[in-house]
Amino acid sequence: MYIKPNIAVIGAGLTGLTAAYYLKKQGHSVTIFEKGTKPGGVIQTHNENGFIYESGPNTGVLGNPEAVELLEELYPLCELEVADQAAKTRWIWKGNRWEPLPSGLFSAVSTPLFTVSDKLRILAEPFKPKGNNPEETLAQLVIRRMGTSFLHYAIDPFILGIYAGDPAHLVPKYALPKLYNLEQNYGSFIKGSFKKAKEPKSDRDKKATKEIFSVKNGLHNLIDALVNKIEDGNIILNCDHLTVIPIENNQYSVSTGKESYSHFTHVISTIGAHALGSVIPFADTDDLKRIAQLKYAKVAQVSIGFSKWNGQSLKAFGGLVPFVEKRDILGALFISSFLKGRAPEGGALMAVFMGGMRRPEIAELSDEQIVSIIEREIKSMMQLNEFKPDLLKIHRYEYAIPQYGPESGARLEAIRKIETAYSGLTLAGNIRDGIGMADRIKQGRTIAEQFAER
Ligand SMILES: Cc1cc2nc3c(=O)[nH]c(=O)nc-3n(C[C@H](O)[C@H](O)[C@H](O)COP(=O)(O)OP(=O)(O)OC[C@H]3O[C@@H](n4cnc5c(N)ncnc54)[C@H](O)[C@@H]3O)c2cc1C
């Protein structure tokens, strides 16, 4: 007997809202349950004193067609903003100054970031044998193929920028599958990149330009546009004590602690690993434990605005600080250099990141201590005589970015086991399939499309 899908989505972040949008578009009945007071999850934009700043993600990468297509569909409710050319330049801190990250062969040979012997190793990379340990960490893989200075001054800051992570913990098979597959499929990163660039691409794949994106006037416009399409009435906010309960006929009820909603044929969870156990307590305890082993980086994001900027030129995407440099910030994004209207004319807006997997204690410092570190670091690193920002906001995240490490195989198997044991239950969100906004959009849409195939 066919039972019309009635779907509960847990979490109104980007993943849950994207899934709900595409499900509704297919004509399905969807109810979203959200713990917070407003939708958007970690995506929140603020508008203050002439600055438009984000307390969660600032930008994404147009890394798949799904992200582009969602923004196309939501126009004119929200408008894609591709970052200015300045975003193509990235700085890396070495010694006592910023150095541009090499973007081509010539700059890679002349940069002071890498040692001469590692530059020679990089040239020999296409001829190195392929690795055969799928559980190898990123640090091991990079040292094997490119050398230690490349790990410290290219990969480490890159990983800080994306994961606030530690290359010695992340496993490329799970954390950077595109990089992992380059070596596995082509035998080398360099050979693989050249060959892939030459492979014919469909018009759809060409949409994934890999450009840096945001949304005009802030990412909350993307959230508002999704909410507008989904319709407010389908989102139940302030669900502090949410529990899913399996009932008869492979169906589920959802209790918010205050009210109970019944007869869902499907439940899609988009919440983090740490929160899952209390929402689906009926699942196997060992499987839940394996999922909960996923580590998250603790991060403090500090938005700083200057109505008039008197420091060094900030014509870049931002600057990243390799761990070996032993500074107290992970890096900074120079937001107003590549997104329009984020700071008053002649001013500057930056987002500074602190903490991460290797310095979590910094994210836990008091506001006063954080401000004092920021003042010291920004003054010395950005050549600023006087630190008098017109905006300074600190946002801390206990569970900012998931770290797909060696426990990932067991976690993915546990997810599969729970989904098999409970028909109609999907465990999604950042516990699998990538951490970036484009990954979240792709996952939300893919889940919704599986309903179209039923
Ligand atoms: C500080 C920071 C900076 C980032 N920077 C970038 C970046 O520059 N680029 C990029 O691409 N990505 C970035 N990311 C990652 C990106 O923000 C996320 O991948 C994406 O926004 C996550 O969306 P989500 O819906 O999966 O999760 P979330 O946004 O976390 O949404 C999950 C939702 O579930 C709700 N929830 C949790 N528990 C329960 C419960 N028990 N019951 C009901 N609801 C519950 C939460 O309140 C939340 O609203 C950043 C993340 C953080 C934290």
Short mmCIF file of C-alpha atoms and ligand atoms in Angstrom, two decimals:
data_model
loop_
_atom_site.label_atom_id
_atom_site.label_comp_id
_atom_site.label_asym_id
_atom_site.label_seq_id
_atom_site.Cartn_x
_atom_site.Cartn_y
_atom_site.Cartn_z
CA MET A 1 0.00 0.00 0.00
CA TYR A 2 1.36 3.44 -0.92
CA ILE A 3 1.44 5.87 1.98
CA LYS A 4 2.00 9.50 1.01
CA PRO A 5 5.30 10.73 2.52
CA ASN A 6 4.92 13.00 5.52
CA ILE A 7 8.42 14.17 6.38
CA ALA A 8 9.97 15.60 9.55
CA VAL A 9 13.26 17.46 9.16
CA ILE A 10 15.29 18.00 12.35
CA GLY A 11 17.32 21.22 12.25
CA ALA A 12 16.67 24.43 10.30
CA GLY A 13 20.28 25.09 9.26
CA LEU A 14 21.33 25.22 5.61
CA THR A 15 21.09 21.43 5.19
CA GLY A 16 17.62 21.08 6.68
CA LEU A 17 16.23 24.12 4.87
CA THR A 18 17.67 23.00 1.51
CA ALA A 19 16.23 19.50 1.92
CA ALA A 20 12.85 20.94 2.95
CA TYR A 21 12.84 23.40 0.04
CA TYR A 22 13.38 20.66 -2.56
CA LEU A 23 10.94 18.29 -0.83
CA LYS A 24 8.25 20.96 -0.82
CA LYS A 25 9.00 21.73 -4.45
CA GLN A 26 8.19 18.09 -5.21
CA GLY A 27 4.87 18.53 -3.43
CA HIS A 28 5.72 16.66 -0.21
CA SER A 29 4.43 17.57 3.21
CA VAL A 30 7.36 18.73 5.39
CA THR A 31 7.62 19.94 8.99
CA ILE A 32 10.95 21.31 10.27
CA PHE A 33 11.77 21.11 13.98
CA GLU A 34 14.41 23.56 15.19
CA LYS A 35 15.94 23.98 18.64
CA GLY A 36 16.91 27.64 18.18
CA THR A 37 14.82 30.79 18.20
CA LYS A 38 15.34 31.39 14.47
CA PRO A 39 16.22 29.43 11.37
CA GLY A 40 19.67 29.43 9.74
CA GLY A 41 21.71 27.34 12.18
CA VAL A 42 25.23 28.77 12.28
CA ILE A 43 24.46 31.13 9.39
CA GLN A 44 23.57 34.49 10.96
CA THR A 45 24.23 37.96 9.52
CA HIS A 46 24.32 41.15 11.58
CA ASN A 47 24.05 44.76 10.49
CA GLU A 48 25.60 47.35 12.84
CA ASN A 49 27.21 50.80 12.56
CA GLY A 50 27.62 50.52 8.79
CA PHE A 51 29.11 47.01 8.94
CA ILE A 52 27.43 43.87 7.65
CA TYR A 53 29.13 40.94 9.35
CA GLU A 54 28.57 37.21 9.70
CA SER A 55 28.90 35.38 13.00
CA GLY A 56 29.07 31.96 11.26
CA PRO A 57 30.34 31.19 7.78
CA ASN A 58 31.45 34.20 5.74
CA THR A 59 31.85 32.71 2.29
CA GLY A 60 31.53 29.40 0.49
CA VAL A 61 33.06 27.90 -2.63
CA LEU A 62 30.95 27.26 -5.74
CA GLY A 63 32.30 23.73 -5.70
CA ASN A 64 29.29 21.91 -7.14
CA PRO A 65 26.42 22.73 -9.52
CA GLU A 66 23.84 22.22 -6.77
CA ALA A 67 25.00 25.36 -4.92
CA VAL A 68 24.81 27.45 -8.10
CA GLU A 69 21.42 26.05 -9.05
CA LEU A 70 19.93 26.75 -5.63
CA LEU A 71 21.06 30.38 -5.83
CA GLU A 72 19.71 30.62 -9.40
CA GLU A 73 16.35 29.29 -8.24
CA LEU A 74 16.16 31.65 -5.28
CA TYR A 75 16.90 34.77 -7.32
CA PRO A 76 15.62 37.53 -6.91
CA LEU A 77 14.74 36.66 -3.29
CA CYS A 78 18.48 36.50 -2.74
CA GLU A 79 21.33 37.36 -5.07
CA LEU A 80 24.61 35.49 -5.49
CA GLU A 81 27.69 37.63 -4.88
CA VAL A 82 30.94 36.32 -6.31
CA ALA A 83 34.03 37.61 -4.49
CA ASP A 84 36.18 40.31 -6.05
CA GLN A 85 39.44 39.32 -7.81
CA ALA A 86 41.30 40.34 -4.62
CA ALA A 87 40.10 37.03 -3.14
CA LYS A 88 42.46 35.16 -5.48
CA THR A 89 45.42 36.30 -3.35
CA ARG A 90 46.01 34.54 -0.04
CA TRP A 91 48.74 35.40 2.44
CA ILE A 92 50.70 33.06 4.67
CA TRP A 93 52.55 34.29 7.75
CA LYS A 94 56.23 33.33 7.89
CA GLY A 95 58.78 34.79 10.30
CA ASN A 96 57.61 38.35 10.69
CA ARG A 97 55.70 39.02 7.48
CA TRP A 98 52.99 37.89 5.10
CA GLU A 99 54.03 36.02 1.96
CA PRO A 100 51.64 35.38 -0.93
CA LEU A 101 50.68 31.72 -1.33
CA PRO A 102 52.11 30.65 -4.73
CA SER A 103 49.47 30.43 -7.45
CA GLY A 104 51.61 29.10 -10.29
CA LEU A 105 54.82 27.28 -11.12
CA PHE A 106 57.03 30.41 -11.20
CA SER A 107 55.84 31.70 -7.82
CA ALA A 108 56.10 28.17 -6.37
CA VAL A 109 59.79 28.04 -7.36
CA SER A 110 60.61 31.55 -6.10
CA THR A 111 58.56 31.61 -2.85
CA PRO A 112 60.46 31.70 0.47
CA LEU A 113 57.68 29.56 2.01
CA PHE A 114 59.16 26.20 0.96
CA THR A 115 62.70 24.83 1.29
CA VAL A 116 64.79 24.25 -1.84
CA SER A 117 64.74 20.48 -1.26
CA ASP A 118 60.93 20.48 -1.00
CA LYS A 119 60.67 22.54 -4.20
CA LEU A 120 62.64 19.76 -5.91
CA ARG A 121 60.42 17.13 -4.24
CA ILE A 122 57.35 18.91 -5.62
CA LEU A 123 58.83 18.74 -9.13
CA ALA A 124 59.34 14.99 -8.60
CA GLU A 125 55.80 14.46 -7.23
CA PRO A 126 54.33 13.07 -10.49
CA PHE A 127 56.87 10.25 -10.39
CA LYS A 128 56.28 9.11 -6.79
CA PRO A 129 54.48 5.79 -6.24
CA LYS A 130 50.82 5.87 -5.27
CA GLY A 131 49.94 5.44 -1.59
CA ASN A 132 48.11 2.30 -0.52
CA ASN A 133 46.88 3.13 2.99
CA PRO A 134 43.35 4.58 2.79
CA GLU A 135 43.49 5.50 6.50
CA GLU A 136 46.68 7.55 6.12
CA THR A 137 46.44 11.04 7.69
CA LEU A 138 46.77 14.19 5.61
CA ALA A 139 50.11 15.02 7.28
CA GLN A 140 51.52 11.59 6.38
CA LEU A 141 50.28 11.86 2.80
CA VAL A 142 51.73 15.35 2.25
CA ILE A 143 55.12 14.53 3.78
CA ARG A 144 55.26 11.40 1.62
CA ARG A 145 54.53 13.27 -1.62
CA MET A 146 55.56 16.92 -1.11
CA GLY A 147 57.75 17.40 1.99
CA THR A 148 57.52 18.95 5.44
CA SER A 149 57.80 22.63 4.49
CA PHE A 150 54.91 22.18 2.04
CA LEU A 151 52.90 20.60 4.87
CA HIS A 152 53.70 23.48 7.25
CA TYR A 153 53.32 26.45 4.90
CA ALA A 154 50.70 25.32 2.33
CA ILE A 155 48.57 22.46 3.64
CA ASP A 156 48.54 23.34 7.34
CA PRO A 157 47.23 26.91 6.76
CA PHE A 158 44.80 25.63 4.10
CA ILE A 159 43.42 23.15 6.65
CA LEU A 160 43.26 25.86 9.32
CA GLY A 161 41.23 27.99 6.89
CA ILE A 162 38.70 25.27 6.12
CA TYR A 163 38.64 22.98 9.14
CA ALA A 164 40.40 24.94 11.91
CA GLY A 165 41.91 21.47 11.91
CA ASP A 166 45.05 19.43 12.35
CA PRO A 167 46.52 17.63 9.30
CA ALA A 168 47.81 14.94 11.67
CA HIS A 169 44.20 14.01 12.55
CA LEU A 170 42.28 14.45 9.27
CA VAL A 171 42.12 11.48 6.90
CA PRO A 172 42.01 12.65 3.23
CA LYS A 173 39.76 9.77 2.13
CA TYR A 174 36.98 11.31 4.25
CA ALA A 175 38.06 14.94 4.75
CA LEU A 176 39.41 15.79 1.28
CA PRO A 177 38.04 13.09 -1.02
CA LYS A 178 38.81 15.06 -4.22
CA LEU A 179 42.49 15.28 -3.27
CA TYR A 180 42.56 11.64 -2.19
CA ASN A 181 41.01 10.56 -5.49
CA LEU A 182 43.56 12.55 -7.51
CA GLU A 183 46.32 10.33 -6.14
CA GLN A 184 44.23 7.14 -6.31
CA ASN A 185 42.91 7.70 -9.84
CA TYR A 186 45.87 9.42 -11.51
CA GLY A 187 48.82 8.42 -9.33
CA SER A 188 49.77 12.03 -8.55
CA PHE A 189 48.23 15.35 -7.46
CA ILE A 190 50.02 17.31 -10.19
CA LYS A 191 49.36 14.81 -13.01
CA GLY A 192 45.79 14.38 -11.80
CA SER A 193 45.08 18.14 -11.70
CA PHE A 194 46.36 18.60 -15.27
CA LYS A 195 44.48 15.56 -16.61
CA LYS A 196 41.26 16.53 -14.82
CA ALA A 197 41.45 20.08 -16.19
CA LYS A 198 41.60 18.63 -19.73
CA GLU A 199 38.67 16.21 -19.27
CA PRO A 200 35.47 17.38 -21.03
CA LYS A 201 32.88 18.83 -18.65
CA SER A 202 29.12 18.89 -19.06
CA ASP A 203 27.46 22.33 -19.11
CA ARG A 204 26.11 21.51 -15.66
CA ASP A 205 29.54 20.67 -14.24
CA LYS A 206 30.90 23.92 -15.68
CA LYS A 207 28.63 25.76 -13.24
CA ALA A 208 30.95 24.68 -10.41
CA THR A 209 33.44 27.49 -11.03
CA LYS A 210 35.12 27.08 -7.61
CA GLU A 211 34.74 30.82 -7.10
CA ILE A 212 34.29 32.24 -3.61
CA PHE A 213 30.71 33.28 -3.00
CA SER A 214 28.40 34.96 -0.58
CA VAL A 215 25.00 36.50 -0.98
CA LYS A 216 24.42 40.21 -1.51
CA ASN A 217 24.09 41.92 1.90
CA GLY A 218 24.82 38.74 3.83
CA LEU A 219 24.09 35.02 3.96
CA HIS A 220 20.94 35.49 6.05
CA ASN A 221 19.31 36.50 2.75
CA LEU A 222 19.86 32.93 1.54
CA ILE A 223 18.21 31.63 4.71
CA ASP A 224 15.32 34.13 4.42
CA ALA A 225 14.79 33.14 0.79
CA LEU A 226 14.61 29.44 1.68
CA VAL A 227 12.25 30.13 4.60
CA ASN A 228 10.09 32.24 2.31
CA LYS A 229 9.81 29.35 -0.20
CA ILE A 230 9.20 26.75 2.50
CA GLU A 231 6.64 28.98 4.24
CA ASP A 232 7.03 29.93 7.87
CA GLY A 233 4.23 27.71 9.17
CA ASN A 234 6.23 24.56 8.44
CA ILE A 235 9.05 25.50 10.81
CA ILE A 236 8.55 24.84 14.51
CA LEU A 237 11.11 26.81 16.52
CA ASN A 238 12.26 26.57 20.18
CA CYS A 239 12.18 22.75 20.25
CA ASP A 240 14.41 22.44 23.31
CA HIS A 241 13.77 18.81 24.15
CA LEU A 242 13.19 17.09 20.87
CA THR A 243 12.82 13.31 20.68
CA VAL A 244 11.91 11.10 17.77
CA ILE A 245 9.83 8.05 18.70
CA PRO A 246 9.29 5.07 16.38
CA ILE A 247 5.57 4.12 16.31
CA GLU A 248 3.56 1.48 14.44
CA ASN A 249 3.85 0.78 10.68
CA ASN A 250 7.43 2.11 10.37
CA GLN A 251 6.24 5.58 11.25
CA TYR A 252 7.52 8.14 13.74
CA SER A 253 6.22 10.74 16.09
CA VAL A 254 8.26 13.77 17.12
CA SER A 255 7.94 15.16 20.62
CA THR A 256 9.14 18.70 21.33
CA GLY A 257 8.73 18.20 25.08
CA LYS A 258 5.60 20.38 24.97
CA GLU A 259 3.74 18.82 22.06
CA SER A 260 3.77 15.65 20.06
CA TYR A 261 3.43 15.42 16.26
CA SER A 262 2.56 12.03 14.81
CA HIS A 263 2.57 9.88 11.71
CA PHE A 264 5.73 10.91 9.95
CA THR A 265 6.71 8.36 7.34
CA HIS A 266 10.22 9.81 7.21
CA VAL A 267 12.55 11.66 9.55
CA ILE A 268 15.63 13.46 8.25
CA SER A 269 18.10 14.51 10.94
CA THR A 270 20.57 17.30 10.04
CA ILE A 271 21.99 17.90 13.52
CA GLY A 272 25.56 17.41 14.74
CA ALA A 273 27.03 14.17 16.12
CA HIS A 274 27.07 15.44 19.72
CA ALA A 275 23.31 16.17 19.63
CA LEU A 276 22.08 13.00 17.94
CA GLY A 277 21.95 10.61 20.92
CA SER A 278 19.24 12.55 22.76
CA VAL A 279 17.09 12.89 19.63
CA ILE A 280 17.12 9.23 18.54
CA PRO A 281 17.70 7.44 21.90
CA PHE A 282 16.10 4.25 20.53
CA ALA A 283 19.07 3.61 18.18
CA ASP A 284 21.76 1.08 19.10
CA THR A 285 23.95 2.55 21.87
CA ASP A 286 27.24 1.37 20.32
CA ASP A 287 26.31 2.87 16.95
CA LEU A 288 25.42 6.17 18.62
CA LYS A 289 28.75 6.08 20.46
CA ARG A 290 30.62 5.58 17.18
CA ILE A 291 28.86 8.60 15.68
CA ALA A 292 29.53 10.70 18.79
CA GLN A 293 33.25 10.02 18.42
CA LEU A 294 33.32 12.63 15.64
CA LYS A 295 35.46 15.49 16.97
CA TYR A 296 34.57 19.13 16.36
CA ALA A 297 36.97 22.09 16.37
CA LYS A 298 36.20 24.71 18.98
CA VAL A 299 36.42 28.16 17.38
CA ALA A 300 36.06 31.80 18.37
CA GLN A 301 35.28 34.12 15.48
CA VAL A 302 35.96 37.80 16.12
CA SER A 303 34.46 40.32 13.71
CA ILE A 304 36.38 43.60 13.74
CA GLY A 305 35.34 46.72 11.88
CA PHE A 306 37.22 49.98 11.34
CA SER A 307 35.33 52.96 9.89
CA LYS A 308 38.70 54.24 8.68
CA TRP A 309 41.47 51.72 8.03
CA ASN A 310 45.02 52.96 8.64
CA GLY A 311 46.94 49.69 8.57
CA GLN A 312 48.64 47.94 5.67
CA SER A 313 46.77 47.28 2.42
CA LEU A 314 44.35 44.38 2.80
CA LYS A 315 43.98 43.49 -0.89
CA ALA A 316 43.64 39.74 -0.40
CA PHE A 317 41.15 37.08 0.68
CA GLY A 318 42.93 36.92 3.99
CA GLY A 319 45.98 35.75 5.84
CA LEU A 320 46.54 32.36 7.45
CA VAL A 321 49.00 31.56 10.19
CA PRO A 322 50.76 28.17 10.06
CA PHE A 323 50.77 26.35 13.42
CA VAL A 324 54.60 26.24 13.45
CA GLU A 325 54.65 30.06 13.59
CA LYS A 326 53.22 29.89 17.16
CA ARG A 327 50.98 32.94 16.97
CA ASP A 328 47.69 33.22 18.86
CA ILE A 329 45.32 33.58 15.89
CA LEU A 330 44.56 31.04 13.17
CA GLY A 331 44.10 33.70 10.54
CA ALA A 332 41.88 36.51 9.31
CA LEU A 333 39.55 37.06 6.37
CA PHE A 334 39.64 40.57 4.88
CA ILE A 335 35.91 40.58 4.16
CA SER A 336 35.53 44.17 2.92
CA SER A 337 38.34 43.60 0.38
CA PHE A 338 36.26 41.14 -1.64
CA LEU A 339 32.58 41.60 -0.70
CA LYS A 340 30.71 44.83 -1.43
CA GLY A 341 29.13 47.11 1.15
CA ARG A 342 30.38 45.23 4.23
CA ALA A 343 32.18 48.26 5.75
CA PRO A 344 31.88 52.04 5.34
CA GLU A 345 33.88 53.52 2.40
CA GLY A 346 37.58 53.68 3.38
CA GLY A 347 36.99 51.32 6.29
CA ALA A 348 37.67 47.62 6.77
CA LEU A 349 35.86 44.57 8.09
CA MET A 350 37.75 41.43 9.01
CA ALA A 351 36.89 38.13 10.63
CA VAL A 352 39.63 36.74 12.86
CA PHE A 353 39.62 33.07 13.91
CA MET A 354 41.07 31.66 17.13
CA GLY A 355 41.22 28.25 18.78
CA GLY A 356 40.85 25.26 16.47
CA MET A 357 41.90 21.66 17.11
CA ARG A 358 45.37 22.49 18.41
CA ARG A 359 44.62 25.60 20.50
CA PRO A 360 41.05 24.99 21.83
CA GLU A 361 41.88 26.74 25.12
CA ILE A 362 42.18 30.07 23.28
CA ALA A 363 38.54 29.91 22.18
CA GLU A 364 37.59 29.53 25.86
CA LEU A 365 39.37 32.65 27.11
CA SER A 366 37.34 35.53 28.53
CA ASP A 367 36.24 38.34 26.21
CA GLU A 368 38.86 40.61 27.79
CA GLN A 369 41.67 38.13 27.14
CA ILE A 370 40.51 37.57 23.56
CA VAL A 371 40.40 41.31 22.87
CA SER A 372 43.87 41.72 24.30
CA ILE A 373 45.26 38.94 22.03
CA ILE A 374 43.47 40.39 19.01
CA GLU A 375 44.86 43.85 19.74
CA ARG A 376 48.43 42.54 20.03
CA GLU A 377 48.24 40.27 16.97
CA ILE A 378 46.37 42.61 14.63
CA LYS A 379 48.53 45.60 15.51
CA SER A 380 51.76 43.75 14.85
CA MET A 381 50.63 41.64 11.90
CA MET A 382 48.65 44.34 10.03
CA GLN A 383 50.99 47.25 10.81
CA LEU A 384 48.40 49.18 12.73
CA ASN A 385 49.64 51.92 15.10
CA GLU A 386 46.49 52.25 17.10
CA PHE A 387 43.84 49.54 17.72
CA LYS A 388 40.53 51.37 18.01
CA PRO A 389 37.91 49.30 16.17
CA ASP A 390 34.38 50.65 15.66
CA LEU A 391 33.01 47.11 15.82
CA LEU A 392 34.26 44.14 17.82
CA LYS A 393 32.06 41.08 18.28
CA ILE A 394 33.09 37.69 19.61
CA HIS A 395 31.20 34.51 18.75
CA ARG A 396 32.28 31.18 20.21
CA TYR A 397 31.43 27.71 18.89
CA GLU A 398 31.91 24.60 21.00
CA TYR A 399 31.15 22.42 17.94
CA ALA A 400 32.19 24.57 14.99
CA ILE A 401 33.67 22.28 12.35
CA PRO A 402 33.62 18.45 12.27
CA GLN A 403 36.97 16.74 11.77
CA TYR A 404 36.73 13.66 9.56
CA GLY A 405 39.52 11.61 11.13
CA PRO A 406 40.42 7.92 11.47
CA GLU A 407 37.13 7.12 13.23
CA SER A 408 35.16 8.06 10.08
CA GLY A 409 34.89 4.54 8.64
CA ALA A 410 33.24 3.28 11.86
CA ARG A 411 30.97 6.35 12.01
CA LEU A 412 29.74 5.93 8.42
CA GLU A 413 29.10 2.22 9.08
CA ALA A 414 27.13 3.09 12.26
CA ILE A 415 25.00 5.60 10.29
CA ARG A 416 24.30 2.95 7.65
CA LYS A 417 23.34 0.40 10.33
CA ILE A 418 20.89 2.75 12.06
CA GLU A 419 19.32 3.77 8.75
CA THR A 420 18.90 0.11 7.79
CA ALA A 421 17.39 -0.80 11.17
CA TYR A 422 14.90 2.11 11.07
CA SER A 423 13.23 2.42 7.71
CA GLY A 424 12.41 6.04 6.83
CA LEU A 425 15.12 7.50 9.07
CA THR A 426 17.94 9.45 7.37
CA LEU A 427 20.96 10.65 9.34
CA ALA A 428 22.43 13.59 7.47
CA GLY A 429 24.02 16.96 8.34
CA ASN A 430 27.73 17.47 8.79
CA ILE A 431 28.29 14.01 10.28
CA ARG A 432 28.92 12.99 6.65
CA ASP A 433 29.33 14.32 3.09
CA GLY A 434 31.47 17.40 3.77
CA ILE A 435 31.54 20.49 5.89
CA GLY A 436 31.25 23.47 3.52
CA MET A 437 28.07 25.28 2.58
CA ALA A 438 28.12 23.88 -0.97
CA ASP A 439 28.43 20.35 0.50
CA ARG A 440 25.46 21.02 2.76
CA ILE A 441 23.35 22.27 -0.16
CA LYS A 442 24.28 19.25 -2.25
CA GLN A 443 23.42 16.84 0.56
CA GLY A 444 20.06 18.51 1.24
CA ARG A 445 19.10 18.36 -2.41
CA THR A 446 20.36 14.79 -2.90
CA ILE A 447 18.26 13.57 0.02
CA ALA A 448 15.18 15.31 -1.37
CA GLU A 449 15.77 13.83 -4.82
CA GLN A 450 15.77 10.34 -3.36
CA PHE A 451 12.08 10.94 -2.53
CA ALA A 452 11.35 11.85 -6.16
CA GLU A 453 12.69 8.43 -7.17
CA ARG A 454 10.32 6.55 -4.83
C1 LIG B 1 32.28 29.66 12.76
C2 LIG B 1 32.01 28.88 11.50
C3 LIG B 1 32.58 29.31 10.32
C4 LIG B 1 32.33 28.60 9.13
N1 LIG B 1 32.87 29.06 7.98
C5 LIG B 1 32.55 28.47 6.81
C6 LIG B 1 32.99 29.03 5.57
O1 LIG B 1 33.67 30.04 5.54
N2 LIG B 1 32.60 28.40 4.43
C7 LIG B 1 31.82 27.28 4.42
O2 LIG B 1 31.49 26.76 3.34
N3 LIG B 1 31.38 26.75 5.57
C8 LIG B 1 31.74 27.31 6.76
N4 LIG B 1 31.29 26.79 7.93
C9 LIG B 1 30.51 25.55 7.87
C10 LIG B 1 29.07 25.87 7.42
O3 LIG B 1 28.63 26.95 8.17
C11 LIG B 1 28.21 24.71 7.67
O4 LIG B 1 28.63 23.63 6.88
C12 LIG B 1 26.73 24.89 7.39
O5 LIG B 1 26.25 26.19 7.55
C13 LIG B 1 26.07 23.92 8.34
O6 LIG B 1 24.73 23.80 8.06
P1 LIG B 1 23.90 22.63 8.74
O7 LIG B 1 22.48 22.88 8.44
O8 LIG B 1 24.46 21.32 8.33
O9 LIG B 1 24.20 22.74 10.30
P2 LIG B 1 23.79 23.88 11.33
O10 LIG B 1 23.88 25.23 10.75
O11 LIG B 1 24.58 23.59 12.56
O12 LIG B 1 22.25 23.58 11.58
C14 LIG B 1 21.82 22.54 12.41
C15 LIG B 1 20.56 23.01 13.10
O13 LIG B 1 20.06 21.98 13.93
C16 LIG B 1 19.60 22.57 15.11
N5 LIG B 1 19.60 21.56 16.18
C17 LIG B 1 20.65 21.06 16.86
N6 LIG B 1 20.25 20.18 17.78
C18 LIG B 1 18.91 20.11 17.68
C19 LIG B 1 17.91 19.39 18.38
N7 LIG B 1 18.23 18.53 19.37
N8 LIG B 1 16.62 19.57 18.04
C20 LIG B 1 16.29 20.43 17.05
N9 LIG B 1 17.18 21.16 16.36
C21 LIG B 1 18.48 20.99 16.68
C22 LIG B 1 20.58 23.69 15.39
O14 LIG B 1 20.02 24.65 16.28
C23 LIG B 1 20.80 24.23 13.98
O15 LIG B 1 19.91 25.26 13.65
C24 LIG B 1 31.51 27.45 9.14
C25 LIG B 1 30.94 27.03 10.36
C26 LIG B 1 31.18 27.74 11.51
C27 LIG B 1 30.55 27.28 12.79
#
